[in-house]
Amino acid sequence: MASWLPETLFEIVGQGPAPSKDYYQLLVTRSQVIFRWWKVSLRSEYRSAKPGEAKDTHEEFLENSHLQVQIALIFGARVLDYVFNLCEGKFDFLERLSDNLLLSIISYLDLEDIARLSQTSRRFAKSPSSSLLADFVASYFTEKLEAVTRDPLFPPQVYPLLRELPVTAVHVGRAVGEDSSLLL
């Protein structure tokens, strides 16, 4: 099932925690976890330090507690958990879908399900006010408002005021959490 996955499943780079200036790279391929480091220092004893690399198969990585601690210290516990999942064959296919394909799929969901998706998916929870999901929800509400304003009984002077209201995924999440009847 995962045969369509690219060779590189995950890659992250970063600097070690302060006061270190060392640079690190973590690369997860279909079969290996590769951890690389570069020592950055003005001290004379480290000037001749060469870059290092540790390669483990997925099975070896799951048993290598020293490398796991290093990754957690440098990149954080969430990255370590994600790498664990990749090594155990638990791929997050939602993260790999293009934005257009995701929007197409989301368009078939109810608004309450969309709000739940923003609470459960890291991709949608990153920045609610500027995310892909917020843009979709805003367009959803705009379409609903336009449909309501086409009603001949709707007072036309109210429509410009409604267009000024900011609509974001945060508002939708609050509406679903408090009372789903608030949704248009």
PDB file of N, CA and C in Angstrom, residues 47-90:
ATOM      1  N   ARG A  47      37.909  22.762  15.958  1.00  0.00           N
ATOM      2  CA  ARG A  47      38.070  23.223  14.579  1.00  0.00           C
ATOM      3  C   ARG A  47      38.323  22.084  13.605  1.00  0.00           C
ATOM      4  N   SER A  48      38.915  21.039  14.054  1.00  0.00           N
ATOM      5  CA  SER A  48      39.194  19.912  13.152  1.00  0.00           C
ATOM      6  C   SER A  48      38.112  18.836  13.222  1.00  0.00           C
ATOM      7  N   ALA A  49      37.030  19.114  13.936  1.00  0.00           N
ATOM      8  CA  ALA A  49      35.944  18.132  14.050  1.00  0.00           C
ATOM      9  C   ALA A  49      35.255  17.967  12.704  1.00  0.00           C
ATOM     10  N   LYS A  50      35.085  16.735  12.306  1.00  0.00           N
ATOM     11  CA  LYS A  50      34.457  16.426  11.027  1.00  0.00           C
ATOM     12  C   LYS A  50      32.954  16.181  11.235  1.00  0.00           C
ATOM     13  N   PRO A  51      32.177  16.388  10.200  1.00  0.00           N
ATOM     14  CA  PRO A  51      30.747  16.083  10.308  1.00  0.00           C
ATOM     15  C   PRO A  51      30.548  14.594  10.633  1.00  0.00           C
ATOM     16  N   GLY A  52      29.457  14.288  11.301  1.00  0.00           N
ATOM     17  CA  GLY A  52      29.172  12.906  11.659  1.00  0.00           C
ATOM     18  C   GLY A  52      27.850  12.436  11.077  1.00  0.00           C
ATOM     19  N   GLU A  53      27.720  11.114  11.052  1.00  0.00           N
ATOM     20  CA  GLU A  53      26.494  10.532  10.514  1.00  0.00           C
ATOM     21  C   GLU A  53      26.215   9.210  11.208  1.00  0.00           C
ATOM     22  N   ALA A  54      24.954   8.999  11.544  1.00  0.00           N
ATOM     23  CA  ALA A  54      24.519   7.717  12.117  1.00  0.00           C
ATOM     24  C   ALA A  54      23.373   7.206  11.257  1.00  0.00           C
ATOM     25  N   LYS A  55      23.510   5.978  10.782  1.00  0.00           N
ATOM     26  CA  LYS A  55      22.459   5.362   9.968  1.00  0.00           C
ATOM     27  C   LYS A  55      21.959   4.120  10.676  1.00  0.00           C
ATOM     28  N   ASP A  56      20.635   4.045  10.825  1.00  0.00           N
ATOM     29  CA  ASP A  56      19.990   2.872  11.416  1.00  0.00           C
ATOM     30  C   ASP A  56      18.839   2.448  10.515  1.00  0.00           C
ATOM     31  N   THR A  57      18.572   1.160  10.474  1.00  0.00           N
ATOM     32  CA  THR A  57      17.342   0.715   9.839  1.00  0.00           C
ATOM     33  C   THR A  57      16.189   1.135  10.755  1.00  0.00           C
ATOM     34  N   HIS A  58      14.997   1.028  10.264  1.00  0.00           N
ATOM     35  CA  HIS A  58      13.849   1.407  11.102  1.00  0.00           C
ATOM     36  C   HIS A  58      13.801   0.564  12.375  1.00  0.00           C
ATOM     37  N   GLU A  59      14.059  -0.725  12.251  1.00  0.00           N
ATOM     38  CA  GLU A  59      14.036  -1.615  13.419  1.00  0.00           C
ATOM     39  C   GLU A  59      15.128  -1.249  14.415  1.00  0.00           C
ATOM     40  N   GLU A  60      16.325  -0.955  13.913  1.00  0.00           N
ATOM     41  CA  GLU A  60      17.432  -0.568  14.795  1.00  0.00           C
ATOM     42  C   GLU A  60      17.135   0.754  15.508  1.00  0.00           C
ATOM     43  N   PHE A  61      16.516   1.685  14.782  1.00  0.00           N
ATOM     44  CA  PHE A  61      16.189   2.975  15.390  1.00  0.00           C
ATOM     45  C   PHE A  61      15.218   2.805  16.553  1.00  0.00           C
ATOM     46  N   LEU A  62      14.239   1.939  16.397  1.00  0.00           N
ATOM     47  CA  LEU A  62      13.243   1.727  17.457  1.00  0.00           C
ATOM     48  C   LEU A  62      13.880   1.202  18.741  1.00  0.00           C
ATOM     49  N   GLU A  63      15.056   0.613  18.649  1.00  0.00           N
ATOM     50  CA  GLU A  63      15.768   0.093  19.820  1.00  0.00           C
ATOM     51  C   GLU A  63      16.914   0.991  20.273  1.00  0.00           C
ATOM     52  N   ASN A  64      17.256   2.015  19.511  1.00  0.00           N
ATOM     53  CA  ASN A  64      18.404   2.877  19.799  1.00  0.00           C
ATOM     54  C   ASN A  64      17.962   4.069  20.660  1.00  0.00           C
ATOM     55  N   SER A  65      17.963   3.881  21.962  1.00  0.00           N
ATOM     56  CA  SER A  65      17.486   4.927  22.872  1.00  0.00           C
ATOM     57  C   SER A  65      18.397   6.156  22.865  1.00  0.00           C
ATOM     58  N   HIS A  66      19.698   5.980  22.643  1.00  0.00           N
ATOM     59  CA  HIS A  66      20.615   7.121  22.609  1.00  0.00           C
ATOM     60  C   HIS A  66      20.253   8.070  21.465  1.00  0.00           C
ATOM     61  N   LEU A  67      20.026   7.535  20.283  1.00  0.00           N
ATOM     62  CA  LEU A  67      19.658   8.367  19.141  1.00  0.00           C
ATOM     63  C   LEU A  67      18.282   8.997  19.346  1.00  0.00           C
ATOM     64  N   GLN A  68      17.374   8.281  19.954  1.00  0.00           N
ATOM     65  CA  GLN A  68      16.040   8.815  20.235  1.00  0.00           C
ATOM     66  C   GLN A  68      16.110  10.022  21.171  1.00  0.00           C
ATOM     67  N   VAL A  69      16.954   9.927  22.190  1.00  0.00           N
ATOM     68  CA  VAL A  69      17.121  11.049  23.128  1.00  0.00           C
ATOM     69  C   VAL A  69      17.701  12.259  22.407  1.00  0.00           C
ATOM     70  N   GLN A  70      18.687  12.024  21.540  1.00  0.00           N
ATOM     71  CA  GLN A  70      19.289  13.128  20.779  1.00  0.00           C
ATOM     72  C   GLN A  70      18.247  13.837  19.920  1.00  0.00           C
ATOM     73  N   ILE A  71      17.422  13.055  19.235  1.00  0.00           N
ATOM     74  CA  ILE A  71      16.390  13.635  18.363  1.00  0.00           C
ATOM     75  C   ILE A  71      15.373  14.413  19.189  1.00  0.00           C
ATOM     76  N   ALA A  72      14.976  13.867  20.328  1.00  0.00           N
ATOM     77  CA  ALA A  72      14.009  14.562  21.184  1.00  0.00           C
ATOM     78  C   ALA A  72      14.583  15.874  21.707  1.00  0.00           C
ATOM     79  N   LEU A  73      15.849  15.896  22.078  1.00  0.00           N
ATOM     80  CA  LEU A  73      16.470  17.121  22.586  1.00  0.00           C
ATOM     81  C   LEU A  73      16.596  18.190  21.509  1.00  0.00           C
ATOM     82  N   ILE A  74      16.925  17.766  20.299  1.00  0.00           N
ATOM     83  CA  ILE A  74      17.185  18.728  19.227  1.00  0.00           C
ATOM     84  C   ILE A  74      15.908  19.167  18.523  1.00  0.00           C
ATOM     85  N   PHE A  75      15.068  18.205  18.156  1.00  0.00           N
ATOM     86  CA  PHE A  75      13.894  18.510  17.338  1.00  0.00           C
ATOM     87  C   PHE A  75      12.569  18.468  18.104  1.00  0.00           C
ATOM     88  N   GLY A  76      12.566  17.910  19.310  1.00  0.00           N
ATOM     89  CA  GLY A  76      11.349  17.875  20.107  1.00  0.00           C
ATOM     90  C   GLY A  76      10.661  16.518  20.103  1.00  0.00           C
ATOM     91  N   ALA A  77       9.775  16.345  21.068  1.00  0.00           N
ATOM     92  CA  ALA A  77       9.072  15.074  21.262  1.00  0.00           C
ATOM     93  C   ALA A  77       8.105  14.777  20.121  1.00  0.00           C
ATOM     94  N   ARG A  78       7.489  15.815  19.544  1.00  0.00           N
ATOM     95  CA  ARG A  78       6.544  15.578  18.445  1.00  0.00           C
ATOM     96  C   ARG A  78       7.244  15.001  17.230  1.00  0.00           C
ATOM     97  N   VAL A  79       8.423  15.501  16.929  1.00  0.00           N
ATOM     98  CA  VAL A  79       9.183  14.964  15.795  1.00  0.00           C
ATOM     99  C   VAL A  79       9.574  13.518  16.079  1.00  0.00           C
ATOM    100  N   LEU A  80      10.002  13.243  17.307  1.00  0.00           N
ATOM    101  CA  LEU A  80      10.361  11.873  17.673  1.00  0.00           C
ATOM    102  C   LEU A  80       9.156  10.944  17.523  1.00  0.00           C
ATOM    103  N   ASP A  81       7.993  11.366  17.974  1.00  0.00           N
ATOM    104  CA  ASP A  81       6.783  10.553  17.825  1.00  0.00           C
ATOM    105  C   ASP A  81       6.462  10.306  16.357  1.00  0.00           C
ATOM    106  N   TYR A  82       6.618  11.331  15.537  1.00  0.00           N
ATOM    107  CA  TYR A  82       6.338  11.189  14.109  1.00  0.00           C
ATOM    108  C   TYR A  82       7.302  10.194  13.468  1.00  0.00           C
ATOM    109  N   VAL A  83       8.584  10.273  13.825  1.00  0.00           N
ATOM    110  CA  VAL A  83       9.572   9.345  13.280  1.00  0.00           C
ATOM    111  C   VAL A  83       9.273   7.921  13.751  1.00  0.00           C
ATOM    112  N   PHE A  84       8.879   7.761  15.013  1.00  0.00           N
ATOM    113  CA  PHE A  84       8.459   6.445  15.516  1.00  0.00           C
ATOM    114  C   PHE A  84       7.341   5.878  14.644  1.00  0.00           C
ATOM    115  N   ASN A  85       6.329   6.694  14.377  1.00  0.00           N
ATOM    116  CA  ASN A  85       5.206   6.240  13.561  1.00  0.00           C
ATOM    117  C   ASN A  85       5.658   5.833  12.165  1.00  0.00           C
ATOM    118  N   LEU A  86       6.539   6.610  11.560  1.00  0.00           N
ATOM    119  CA  LEU A  86       7.048   6.254  10.245  1.00  0.00           C
ATOM    120  C   LEU A  86       7.798   4.928  10.278  1.00  0.00           C
ATOM    121  N   CYS A  87       8.618   4.734  11.307  1.00  0.00           N
ATOM    122  CA  CYS A  87       9.402   3.494  11.421  1.00  0.00           C
ATOM    123  C   CYS A  87       8.508   2.281  11.670  1.00  0.00           C
ATOM    124  N   GLU A  88       7.365   2.504  12.288  1.00  0.00           N
ATOM    125  CA  GLU A  88       6.421   1.416  12.549  1.00  0.00           C
ATOM    126  C   GLU A  88       5.444   1.213  11.394  1.00  0.00           C
ATOM    127  N   GLY A  89       5.630   1.980  10.304  1.00  0.00           N
ATOM    128  CA  GLY A  89       4.770   1.825   9.137  1.00  0.00           C
ATOM    129  C   GLY A  89       3.456   2.569   9.223  1.00  0.00           C
ATOM    130  N   LYS A  90       3.351   3.502  10.155  1.00  0.00           N
ATOM    131  CA  LYS A  90       2.117   4.295  10.312  1.00  0.00           C
ATOM    132  C   LYS A  90       2.324   5.637   9.605  1.00  0.00           C
TER     133      LYS A  90
END
